[in-house]
Short mmCIF file of C-alpha atoms in Angstrom, two decimals:
data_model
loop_
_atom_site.label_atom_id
_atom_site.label_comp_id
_atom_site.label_asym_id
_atom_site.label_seq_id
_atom_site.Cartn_x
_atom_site.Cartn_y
_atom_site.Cartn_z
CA UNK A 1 20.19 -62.06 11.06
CA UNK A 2 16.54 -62.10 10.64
CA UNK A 3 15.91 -59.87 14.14
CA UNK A 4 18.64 -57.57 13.18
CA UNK A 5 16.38 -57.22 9.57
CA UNK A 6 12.94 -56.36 11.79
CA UNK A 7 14.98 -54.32 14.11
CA UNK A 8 17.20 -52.12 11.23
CA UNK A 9 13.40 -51.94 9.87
CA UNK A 10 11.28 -51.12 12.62
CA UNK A 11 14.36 -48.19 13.31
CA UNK A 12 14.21 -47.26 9.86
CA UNK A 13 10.50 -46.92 9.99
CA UNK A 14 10.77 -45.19 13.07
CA UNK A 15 13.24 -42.37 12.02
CA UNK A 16 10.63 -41.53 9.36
CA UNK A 17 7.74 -41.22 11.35
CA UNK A 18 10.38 -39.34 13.62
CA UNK A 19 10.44 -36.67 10.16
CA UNK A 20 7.59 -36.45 9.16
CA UNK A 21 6.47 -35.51 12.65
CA UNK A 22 9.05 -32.97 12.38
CA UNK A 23 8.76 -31.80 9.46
CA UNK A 24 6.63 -28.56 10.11
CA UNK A 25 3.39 -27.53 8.05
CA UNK A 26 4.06 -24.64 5.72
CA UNK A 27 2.69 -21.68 4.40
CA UNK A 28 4.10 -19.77 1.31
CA UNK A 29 3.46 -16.14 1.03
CA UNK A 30 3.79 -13.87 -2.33
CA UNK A 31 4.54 -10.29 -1.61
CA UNK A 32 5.75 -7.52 -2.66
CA UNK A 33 7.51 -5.61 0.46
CA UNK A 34 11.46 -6.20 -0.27
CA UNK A 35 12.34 -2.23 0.75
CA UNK A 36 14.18 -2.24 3.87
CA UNK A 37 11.09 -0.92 6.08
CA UNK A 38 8.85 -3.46 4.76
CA UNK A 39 11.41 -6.33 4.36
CA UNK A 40 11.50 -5.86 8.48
CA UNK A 41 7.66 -6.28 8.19
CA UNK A 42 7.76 -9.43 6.13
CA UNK A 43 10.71 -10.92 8.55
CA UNK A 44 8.68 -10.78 11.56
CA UNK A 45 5.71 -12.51 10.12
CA UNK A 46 7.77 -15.28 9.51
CA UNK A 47 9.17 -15.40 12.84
CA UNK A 48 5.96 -15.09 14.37
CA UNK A 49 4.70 -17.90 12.11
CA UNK A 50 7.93 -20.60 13.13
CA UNK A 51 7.31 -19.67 16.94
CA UNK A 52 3.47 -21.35 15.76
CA UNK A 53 5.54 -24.19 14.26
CA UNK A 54 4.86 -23.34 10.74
CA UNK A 55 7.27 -22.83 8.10
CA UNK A 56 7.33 -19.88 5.97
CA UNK A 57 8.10 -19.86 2.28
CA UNK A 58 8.86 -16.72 1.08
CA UNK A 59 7.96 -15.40 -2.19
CA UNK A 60 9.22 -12.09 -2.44
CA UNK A 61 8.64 -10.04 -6.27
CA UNK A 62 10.05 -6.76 -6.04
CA UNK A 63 8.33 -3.47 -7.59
CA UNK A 64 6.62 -1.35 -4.94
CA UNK A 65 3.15 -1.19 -6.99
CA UNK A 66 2.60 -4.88 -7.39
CA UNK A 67 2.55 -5.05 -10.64
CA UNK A 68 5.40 -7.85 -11.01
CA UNK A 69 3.85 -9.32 -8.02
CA UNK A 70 0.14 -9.66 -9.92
CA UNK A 71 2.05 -11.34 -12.60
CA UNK A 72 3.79 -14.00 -11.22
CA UNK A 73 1.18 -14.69 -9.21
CA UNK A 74 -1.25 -15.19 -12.68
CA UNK A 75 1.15 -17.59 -14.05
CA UNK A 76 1.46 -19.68 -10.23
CA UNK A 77 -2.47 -19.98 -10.12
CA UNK A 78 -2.59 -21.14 -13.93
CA UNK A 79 -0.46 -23.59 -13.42
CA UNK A 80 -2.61 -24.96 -10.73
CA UNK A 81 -0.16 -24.24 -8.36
CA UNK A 82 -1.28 -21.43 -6.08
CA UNK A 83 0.78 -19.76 -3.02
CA UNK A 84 -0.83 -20.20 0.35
CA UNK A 85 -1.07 -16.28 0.38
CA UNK A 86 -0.80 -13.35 -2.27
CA UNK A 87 -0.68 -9.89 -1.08
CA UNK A 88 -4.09 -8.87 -3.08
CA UNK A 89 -5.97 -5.71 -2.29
CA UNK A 90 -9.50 -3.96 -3.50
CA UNK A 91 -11.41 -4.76 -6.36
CA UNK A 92 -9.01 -7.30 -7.43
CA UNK A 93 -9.85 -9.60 -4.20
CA UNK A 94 -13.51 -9.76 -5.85
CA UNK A 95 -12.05 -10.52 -9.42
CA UNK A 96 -10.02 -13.51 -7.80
CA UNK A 97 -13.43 -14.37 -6.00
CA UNK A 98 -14.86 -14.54 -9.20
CA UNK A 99 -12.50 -17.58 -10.45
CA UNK A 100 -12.87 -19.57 -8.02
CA UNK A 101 -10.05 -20.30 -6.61
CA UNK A 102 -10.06 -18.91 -2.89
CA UNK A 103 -10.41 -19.60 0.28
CA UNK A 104 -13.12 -19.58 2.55
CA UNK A 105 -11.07 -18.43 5.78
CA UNK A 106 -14.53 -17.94 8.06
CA UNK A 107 -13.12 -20.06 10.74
CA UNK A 108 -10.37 -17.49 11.52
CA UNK A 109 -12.57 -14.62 11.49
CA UNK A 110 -15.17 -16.41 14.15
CA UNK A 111 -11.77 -17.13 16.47
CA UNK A 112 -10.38 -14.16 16.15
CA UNK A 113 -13.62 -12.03 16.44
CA UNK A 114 -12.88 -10.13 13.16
CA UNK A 115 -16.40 -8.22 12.81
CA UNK A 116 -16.00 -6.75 16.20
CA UNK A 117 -12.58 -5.31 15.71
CA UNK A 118 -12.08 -4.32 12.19
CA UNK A 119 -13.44 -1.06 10.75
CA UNK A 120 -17.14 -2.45 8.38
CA UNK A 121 -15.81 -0.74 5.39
CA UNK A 122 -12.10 -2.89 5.70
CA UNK A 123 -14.42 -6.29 6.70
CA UNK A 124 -16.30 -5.92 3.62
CA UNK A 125 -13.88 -5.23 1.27
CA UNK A 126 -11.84 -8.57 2.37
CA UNK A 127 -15.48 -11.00 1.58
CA UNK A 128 -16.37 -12.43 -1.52
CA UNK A 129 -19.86 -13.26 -1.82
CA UNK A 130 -20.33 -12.92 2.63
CA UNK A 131 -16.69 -15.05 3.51
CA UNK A 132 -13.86 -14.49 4.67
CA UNK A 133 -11.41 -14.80 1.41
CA UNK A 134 -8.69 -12.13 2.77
CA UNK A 135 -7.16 -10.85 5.90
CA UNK A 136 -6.06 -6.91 5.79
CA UNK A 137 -2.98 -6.34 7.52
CA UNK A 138 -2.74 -2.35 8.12
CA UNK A 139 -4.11 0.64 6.59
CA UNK A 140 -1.97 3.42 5.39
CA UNK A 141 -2.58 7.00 4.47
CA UNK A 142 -1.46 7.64 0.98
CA UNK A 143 -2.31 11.98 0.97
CA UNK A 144 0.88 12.48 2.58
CA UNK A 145 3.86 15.35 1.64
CA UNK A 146 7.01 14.40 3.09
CA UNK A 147 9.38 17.11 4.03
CA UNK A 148 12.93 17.61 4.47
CA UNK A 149 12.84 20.66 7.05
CA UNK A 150 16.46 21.26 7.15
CA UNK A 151 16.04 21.39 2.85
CA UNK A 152 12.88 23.99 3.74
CA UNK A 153 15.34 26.14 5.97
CA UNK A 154 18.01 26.50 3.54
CA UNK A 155 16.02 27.79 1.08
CA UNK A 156 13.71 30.24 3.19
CA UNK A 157 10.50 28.25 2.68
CA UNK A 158 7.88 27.21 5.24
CA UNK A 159 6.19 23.68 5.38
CA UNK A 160 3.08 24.32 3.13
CA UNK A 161 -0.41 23.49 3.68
CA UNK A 162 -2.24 24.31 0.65
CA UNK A 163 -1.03 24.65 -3.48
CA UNK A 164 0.16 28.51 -3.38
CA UNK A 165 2.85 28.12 -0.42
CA UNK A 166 3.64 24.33 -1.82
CA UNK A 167 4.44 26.38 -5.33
CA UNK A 168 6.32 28.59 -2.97
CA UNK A 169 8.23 26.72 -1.00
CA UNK A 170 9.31 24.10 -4.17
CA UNK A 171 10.27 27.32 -6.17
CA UNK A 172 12.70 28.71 -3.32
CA UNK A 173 13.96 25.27 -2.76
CA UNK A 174 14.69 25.07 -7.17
CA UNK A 175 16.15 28.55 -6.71
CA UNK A 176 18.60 26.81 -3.60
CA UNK A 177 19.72 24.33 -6.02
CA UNK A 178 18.34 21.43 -4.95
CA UNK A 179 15.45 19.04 -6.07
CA UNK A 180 12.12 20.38 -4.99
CA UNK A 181 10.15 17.40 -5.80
CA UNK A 182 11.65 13.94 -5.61
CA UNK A 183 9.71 11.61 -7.68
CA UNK A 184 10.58 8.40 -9.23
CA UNK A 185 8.72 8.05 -13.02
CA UNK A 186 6.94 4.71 -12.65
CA UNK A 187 3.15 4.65 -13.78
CA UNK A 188 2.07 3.83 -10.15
CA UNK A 189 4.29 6.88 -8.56
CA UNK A 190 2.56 8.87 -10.95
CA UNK A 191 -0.70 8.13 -10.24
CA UNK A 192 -0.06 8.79 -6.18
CA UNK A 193 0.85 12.11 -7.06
CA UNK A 194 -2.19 13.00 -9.47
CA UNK A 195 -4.80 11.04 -6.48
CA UNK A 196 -3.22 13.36 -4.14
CA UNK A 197 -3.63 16.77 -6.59
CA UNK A 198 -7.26 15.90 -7.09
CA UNK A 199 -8.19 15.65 -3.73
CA UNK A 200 -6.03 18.59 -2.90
CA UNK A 201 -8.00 20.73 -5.69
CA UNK A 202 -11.21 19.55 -5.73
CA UNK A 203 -12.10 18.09 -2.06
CA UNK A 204 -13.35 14.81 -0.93
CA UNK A 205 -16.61 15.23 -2.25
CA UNK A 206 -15.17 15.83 -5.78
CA UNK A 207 -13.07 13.28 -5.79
CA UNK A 208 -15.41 10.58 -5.00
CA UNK A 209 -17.26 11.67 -7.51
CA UNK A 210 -14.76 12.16 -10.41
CA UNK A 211 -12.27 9.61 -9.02
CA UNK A 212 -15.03 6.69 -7.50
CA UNK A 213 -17.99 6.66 -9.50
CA UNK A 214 -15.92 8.28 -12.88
CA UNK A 215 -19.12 10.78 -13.59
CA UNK A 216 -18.36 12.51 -16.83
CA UNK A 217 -19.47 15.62 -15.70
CA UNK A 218 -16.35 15.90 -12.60
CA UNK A 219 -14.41 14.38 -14.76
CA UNK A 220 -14.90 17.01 -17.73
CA UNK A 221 -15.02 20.49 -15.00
CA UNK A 222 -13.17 23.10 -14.51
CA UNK A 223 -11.81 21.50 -11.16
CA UNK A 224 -10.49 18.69 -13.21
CA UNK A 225 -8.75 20.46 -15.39
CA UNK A 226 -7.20 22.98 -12.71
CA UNK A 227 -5.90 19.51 -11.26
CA UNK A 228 -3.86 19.01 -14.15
CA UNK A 229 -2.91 22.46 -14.60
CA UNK A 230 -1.38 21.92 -11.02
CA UNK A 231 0.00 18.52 -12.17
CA UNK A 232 1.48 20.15 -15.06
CA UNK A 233 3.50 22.92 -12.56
CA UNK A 234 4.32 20.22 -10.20
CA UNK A 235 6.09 18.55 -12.95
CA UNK A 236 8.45 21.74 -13.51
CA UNK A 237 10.27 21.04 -10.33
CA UNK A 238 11.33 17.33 -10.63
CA UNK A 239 14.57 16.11 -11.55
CA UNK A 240 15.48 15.13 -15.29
CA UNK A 241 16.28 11.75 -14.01
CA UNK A 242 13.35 10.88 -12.40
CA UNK A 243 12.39 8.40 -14.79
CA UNK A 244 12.10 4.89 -13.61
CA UNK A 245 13.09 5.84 -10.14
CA UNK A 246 12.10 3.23 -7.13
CA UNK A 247 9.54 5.09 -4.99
CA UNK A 248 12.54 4.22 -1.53
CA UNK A 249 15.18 5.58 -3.61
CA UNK A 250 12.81 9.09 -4.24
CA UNK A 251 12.46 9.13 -0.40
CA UNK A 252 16.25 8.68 -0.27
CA UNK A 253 16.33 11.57 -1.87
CA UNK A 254 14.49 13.67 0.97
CA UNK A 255 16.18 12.01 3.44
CA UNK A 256 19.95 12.86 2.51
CA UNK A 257 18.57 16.64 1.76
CA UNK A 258 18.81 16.20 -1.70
CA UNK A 259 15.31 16.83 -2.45
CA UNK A 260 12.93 18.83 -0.21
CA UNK A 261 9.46 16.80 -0.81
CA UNK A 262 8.30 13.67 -1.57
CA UNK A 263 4.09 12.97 -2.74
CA UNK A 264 4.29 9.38 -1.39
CA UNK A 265 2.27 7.14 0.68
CA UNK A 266 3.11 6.31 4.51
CA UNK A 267 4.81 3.38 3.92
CA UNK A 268 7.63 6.04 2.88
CA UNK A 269 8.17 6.47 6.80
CA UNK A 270 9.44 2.94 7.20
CA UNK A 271 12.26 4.33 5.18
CA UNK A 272 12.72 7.35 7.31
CA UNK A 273 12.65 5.50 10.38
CA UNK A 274 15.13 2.11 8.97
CA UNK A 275 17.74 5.51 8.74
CA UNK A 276 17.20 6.33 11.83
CA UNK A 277 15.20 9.49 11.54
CA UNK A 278 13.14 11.42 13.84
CA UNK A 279 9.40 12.39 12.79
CA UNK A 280 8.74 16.01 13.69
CA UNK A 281 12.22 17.16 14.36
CA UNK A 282 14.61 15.14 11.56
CA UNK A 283 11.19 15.07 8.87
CA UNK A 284 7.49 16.38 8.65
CA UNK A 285 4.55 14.18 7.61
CA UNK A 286 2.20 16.83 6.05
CA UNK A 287 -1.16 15.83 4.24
CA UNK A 288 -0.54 17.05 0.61
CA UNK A 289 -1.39 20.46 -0.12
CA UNK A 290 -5.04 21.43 0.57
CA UNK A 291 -6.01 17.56 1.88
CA UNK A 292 -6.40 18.26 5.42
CA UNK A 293 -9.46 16.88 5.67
CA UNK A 294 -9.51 14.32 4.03
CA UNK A 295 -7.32 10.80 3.62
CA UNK A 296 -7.26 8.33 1.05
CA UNK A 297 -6.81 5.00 2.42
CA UNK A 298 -5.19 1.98 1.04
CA UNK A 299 -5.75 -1.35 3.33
CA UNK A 300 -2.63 -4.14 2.62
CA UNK A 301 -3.80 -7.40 2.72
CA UNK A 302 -2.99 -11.48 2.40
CA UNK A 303 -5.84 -13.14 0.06
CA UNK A 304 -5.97 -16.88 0.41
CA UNK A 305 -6.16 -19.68 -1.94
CA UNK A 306 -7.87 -22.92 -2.04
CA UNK A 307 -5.26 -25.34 -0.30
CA UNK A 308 -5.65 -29.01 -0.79
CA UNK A 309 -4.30 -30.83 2.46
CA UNK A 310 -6.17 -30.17 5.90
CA UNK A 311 -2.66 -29.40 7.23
CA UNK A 312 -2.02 -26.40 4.68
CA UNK A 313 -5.88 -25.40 5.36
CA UNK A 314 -4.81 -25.27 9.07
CA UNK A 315 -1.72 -23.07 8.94
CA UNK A 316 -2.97 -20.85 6.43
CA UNK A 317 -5.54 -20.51 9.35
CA UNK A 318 -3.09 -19.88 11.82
CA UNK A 319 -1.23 -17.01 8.98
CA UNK A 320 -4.82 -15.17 9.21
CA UNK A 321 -4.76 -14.96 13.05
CA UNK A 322 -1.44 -14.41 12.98
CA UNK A 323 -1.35 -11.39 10.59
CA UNK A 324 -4.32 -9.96 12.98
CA UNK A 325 -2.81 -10.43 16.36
CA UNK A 326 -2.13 -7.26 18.47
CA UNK A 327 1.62 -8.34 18.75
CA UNK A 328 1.89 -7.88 14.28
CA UNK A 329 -0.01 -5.32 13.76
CA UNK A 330 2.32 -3.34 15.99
CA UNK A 331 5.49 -4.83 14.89
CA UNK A 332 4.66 -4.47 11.19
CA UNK A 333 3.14 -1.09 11.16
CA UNK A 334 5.75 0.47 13.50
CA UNK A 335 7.88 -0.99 10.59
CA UNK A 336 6.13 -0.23 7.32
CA UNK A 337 4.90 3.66 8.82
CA UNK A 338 1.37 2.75 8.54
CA UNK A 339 -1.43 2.17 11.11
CA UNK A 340 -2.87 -0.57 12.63
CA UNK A 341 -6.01 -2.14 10.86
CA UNK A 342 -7.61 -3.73 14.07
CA UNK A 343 -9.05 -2.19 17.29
CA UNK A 344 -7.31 -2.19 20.53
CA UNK A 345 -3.29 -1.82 19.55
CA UNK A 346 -1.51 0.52 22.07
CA UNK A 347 -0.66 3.30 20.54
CA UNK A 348 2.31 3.93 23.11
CA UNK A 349 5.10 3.50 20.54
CA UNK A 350 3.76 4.93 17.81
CA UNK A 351 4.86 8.31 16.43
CA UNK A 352 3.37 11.54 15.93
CA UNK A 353 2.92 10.83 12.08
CA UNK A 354 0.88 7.54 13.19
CA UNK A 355 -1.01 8.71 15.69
CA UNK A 356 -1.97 12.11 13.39
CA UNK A 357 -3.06 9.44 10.67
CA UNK A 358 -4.95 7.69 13.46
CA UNK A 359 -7.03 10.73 14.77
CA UNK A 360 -7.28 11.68 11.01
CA UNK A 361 -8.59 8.56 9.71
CA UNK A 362 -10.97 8.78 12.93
CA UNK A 363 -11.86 12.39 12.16
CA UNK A 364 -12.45 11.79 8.49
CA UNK A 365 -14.70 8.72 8.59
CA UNK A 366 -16.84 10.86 10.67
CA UNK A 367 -16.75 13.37 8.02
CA UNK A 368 -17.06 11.98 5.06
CA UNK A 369 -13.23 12.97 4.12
CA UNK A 370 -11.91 8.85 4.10
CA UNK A 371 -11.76 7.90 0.32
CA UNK A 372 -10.63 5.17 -1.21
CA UNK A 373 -7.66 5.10 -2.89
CA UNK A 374 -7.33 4.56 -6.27
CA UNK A 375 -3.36 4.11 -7.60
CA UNK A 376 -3.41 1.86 -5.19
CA UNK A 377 -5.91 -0.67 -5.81
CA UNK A 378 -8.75 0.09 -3.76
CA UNK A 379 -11.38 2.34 -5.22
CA UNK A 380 -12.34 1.74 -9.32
CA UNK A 381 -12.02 -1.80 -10.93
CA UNK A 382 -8.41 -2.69 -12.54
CA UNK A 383 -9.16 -2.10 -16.07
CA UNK A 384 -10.60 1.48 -15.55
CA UNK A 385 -7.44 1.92 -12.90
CA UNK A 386 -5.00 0.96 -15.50
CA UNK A 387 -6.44 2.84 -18.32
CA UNK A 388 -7.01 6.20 -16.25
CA UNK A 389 -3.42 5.50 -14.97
CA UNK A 390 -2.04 5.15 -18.66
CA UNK A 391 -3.48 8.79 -19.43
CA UNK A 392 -1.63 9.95 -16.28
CA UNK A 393 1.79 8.40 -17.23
CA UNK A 394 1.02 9.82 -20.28
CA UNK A 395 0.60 13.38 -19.33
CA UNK A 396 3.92 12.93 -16.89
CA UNK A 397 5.89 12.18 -19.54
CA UNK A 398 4.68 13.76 -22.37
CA UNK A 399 3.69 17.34 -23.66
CA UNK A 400 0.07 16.80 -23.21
CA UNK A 401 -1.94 19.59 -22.42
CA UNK A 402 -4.18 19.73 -19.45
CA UNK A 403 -7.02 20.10 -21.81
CA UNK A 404 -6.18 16.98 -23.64
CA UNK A 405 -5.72 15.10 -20.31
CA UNK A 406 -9.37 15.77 -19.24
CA UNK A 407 -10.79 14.45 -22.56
CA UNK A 408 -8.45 11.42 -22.32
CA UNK A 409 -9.64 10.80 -18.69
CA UNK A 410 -12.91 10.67 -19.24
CA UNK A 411 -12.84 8.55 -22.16
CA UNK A 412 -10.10 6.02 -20.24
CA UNK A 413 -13.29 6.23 -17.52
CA UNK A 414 -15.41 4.65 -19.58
CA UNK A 415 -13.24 1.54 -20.73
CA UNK A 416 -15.05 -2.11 -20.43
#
């Protein structure tokens, strides 16, 4: 009786060890890409991750700007119980620095020889204080027009390239009965549109200064007001029911030739390509009227948090790696529409949209045409963002005048 005790024991013992040993380290990720292009994304991070033996918690928020993401994630790190990973981007990355309660991630960088194949302005944006707190995962374009050409032929118009045929083309397509514009009302949306019209009226060097550093005098000109005197027409040719829209179910829109253009970011190709699509011949990728030469970037990206157990410290390790391997950054960004972050990706199976954002973002860091975004998070801090944004929902949904818009820009600019 007494053997068959130590023996029942020793296997009891022994199935637990057995377990534990299985049970795999884990990481848990807060994000916000639940649209079907970026829910593909998210998917194959987490099988990369459980091919590493690491188990993936998913934390998905939905609400393409982040802002319900940026909120839950508030209350999690309160609570003193932090994800692994937050999808954090910009300014903000610096302003969770600042409490903290990051990461110091340095030991993924040195394996994975991060300085030698990221970009110096991405590398610096994901330090805090010279380490390592983030790892970017792409960068997209956000100046893009997307086009419906089969929408364009039915109503006579050509694909524009600068604000007169753009007004053209959107008032044959009106005149065709169909949307011109598809747009969904959401502060965020709003603010892509107006980044986009700036840059398009003013030029790169205009909008750095107006839109980067917030001078008074840009933001008080003539060009800024012609901005939202072209914001104002633009608004003439979107749908009454535009408000509250998801940004996927705007590109919808173009997609089933409902609507002829969409001012949205590149993740909006994901969605073209999850239907099946065809760039060039089923959609055009334009940059927005009279942005040629320039493109605002916006660079996705995991920020870490202080993890207590070495074997949470290790796999949130092996996320950072993993989110910069060649293998992800093609899978994801062939996914999502955007473009790989890291040096050295083939390009093979990327399409003409990606490799025109590739040779622009080239072409434009050259030049002096790569700006940051800012309604998405990368160039001002996110007070001033929010409160410039606020005067742009504002004028969206409002009668505001362009006149008053300028004065309550540049006072939103100068918010604490």
């Amino acid at each position: 009786m007494k053997l068959n005790t130590i023996t029942l024991g020793a296997m009891a013992a022994a199935l637990l060890s057995a377990s534990a040993a299985h049970a795999a380290p884990q990481v848990e990720v807060l994000h916000y890409w639940t649209s079907g292009g970026e829910a593909k994304s998210a998917a194959e991070l987490k099988k990369m991750m459980e091919a590493k033996g690491v188990a993936w918690k998913d934390f998905a928020v939905a609400g393409g700007g982040g802002e319900n993401a940026a909120t839950a994630l508030k209350a999690r790190v309160m609570a003193g119980n932090a994800p692994t990973a937050a999808q954090i981007k910009g300014p903000a990355i610096q302003e969770w620095g600042q409490e903290g309660v990051l990461a110091n991630i340095d030991a993924a960088a040195a394996e994975g020889k991060w300085e030698a194949s990221l970009p110096p302005v991405v590398n610096s944006v994901m330090k805090y204080k010279g380490h390592y707190v983030a790892v970017p995962v792409n960068v997209h374009r956000v100046n893009w027009l997307w086009v419906n050409p089969e929408v364009l032929k039915k109503a006579g118009a050509k694909p524009p390239t600068n604000f007169a045929e753009f007004f053209d083309a959107a008032e044959k397509i009106k005149k065709a009965g169909l949307t011109a514009i598809a747009h969904g009302g959401q502060p965020w949306q709003d603010a892509t549109v107006f980044e986009s019209v700036v840059l398009g009226t003013g030029g790169a060097d205009f909008y750095k200064k107006a839109i980067v550093q917030l001078d008074q005098g840009a933001l008080t000109s003539p060009t800024m007001l012609k901005a939202f005197e072209n914001l104002a027409r633009i608004k003439t040719y979107i749908d009454k029911d535009a408000a509250g829209r998801d940004w996927n179910l705007a590109t919808a829109m173009v997609i089933n030739g409902k609507a002829g253009m969409q001012f949205m970011g590149d993740w909006a190709k994901g969605e073209f390509t999850s239907a099946g699509k065809v760039a060039g011949k089923d959609f055009l990728c334009l940059a927005a009227p009279g942005t040629e030469k320039a493109f605002t970037f916006n660079v996705d990206s995991l920020t870490m948090f202080k993890m207590k157990s070495a074997e949470e410290q290790k796999a949130q390790l092996t996320l950072a790696n993993a989110v910069l391997s060649p293998e992800f950054q093609e899978v994801f960004n062939l996914n999502k529409g955007s473009i790989p972050v890291r040096a050295g990706v083939s390009r093979a199976k990327f399409d003409a949209c990606a490799t025109k954002s590739m040779d622009d973002m080239a072409a434009t860091s050259q030049g002096g045409g790569l700006v940051p975004s800012f309604a998405h998070g990368m160039a001002i801090d996110t007070a001033k963002a929010g409160a410039i944004q606020d005067v742009v929902a504002k004028f969206m949904n409002s009668n505001m005048t362009p006149q008053a818009a300028v004065q309550a820009l540049a006072k939103a600019a100068k918010t604490m």
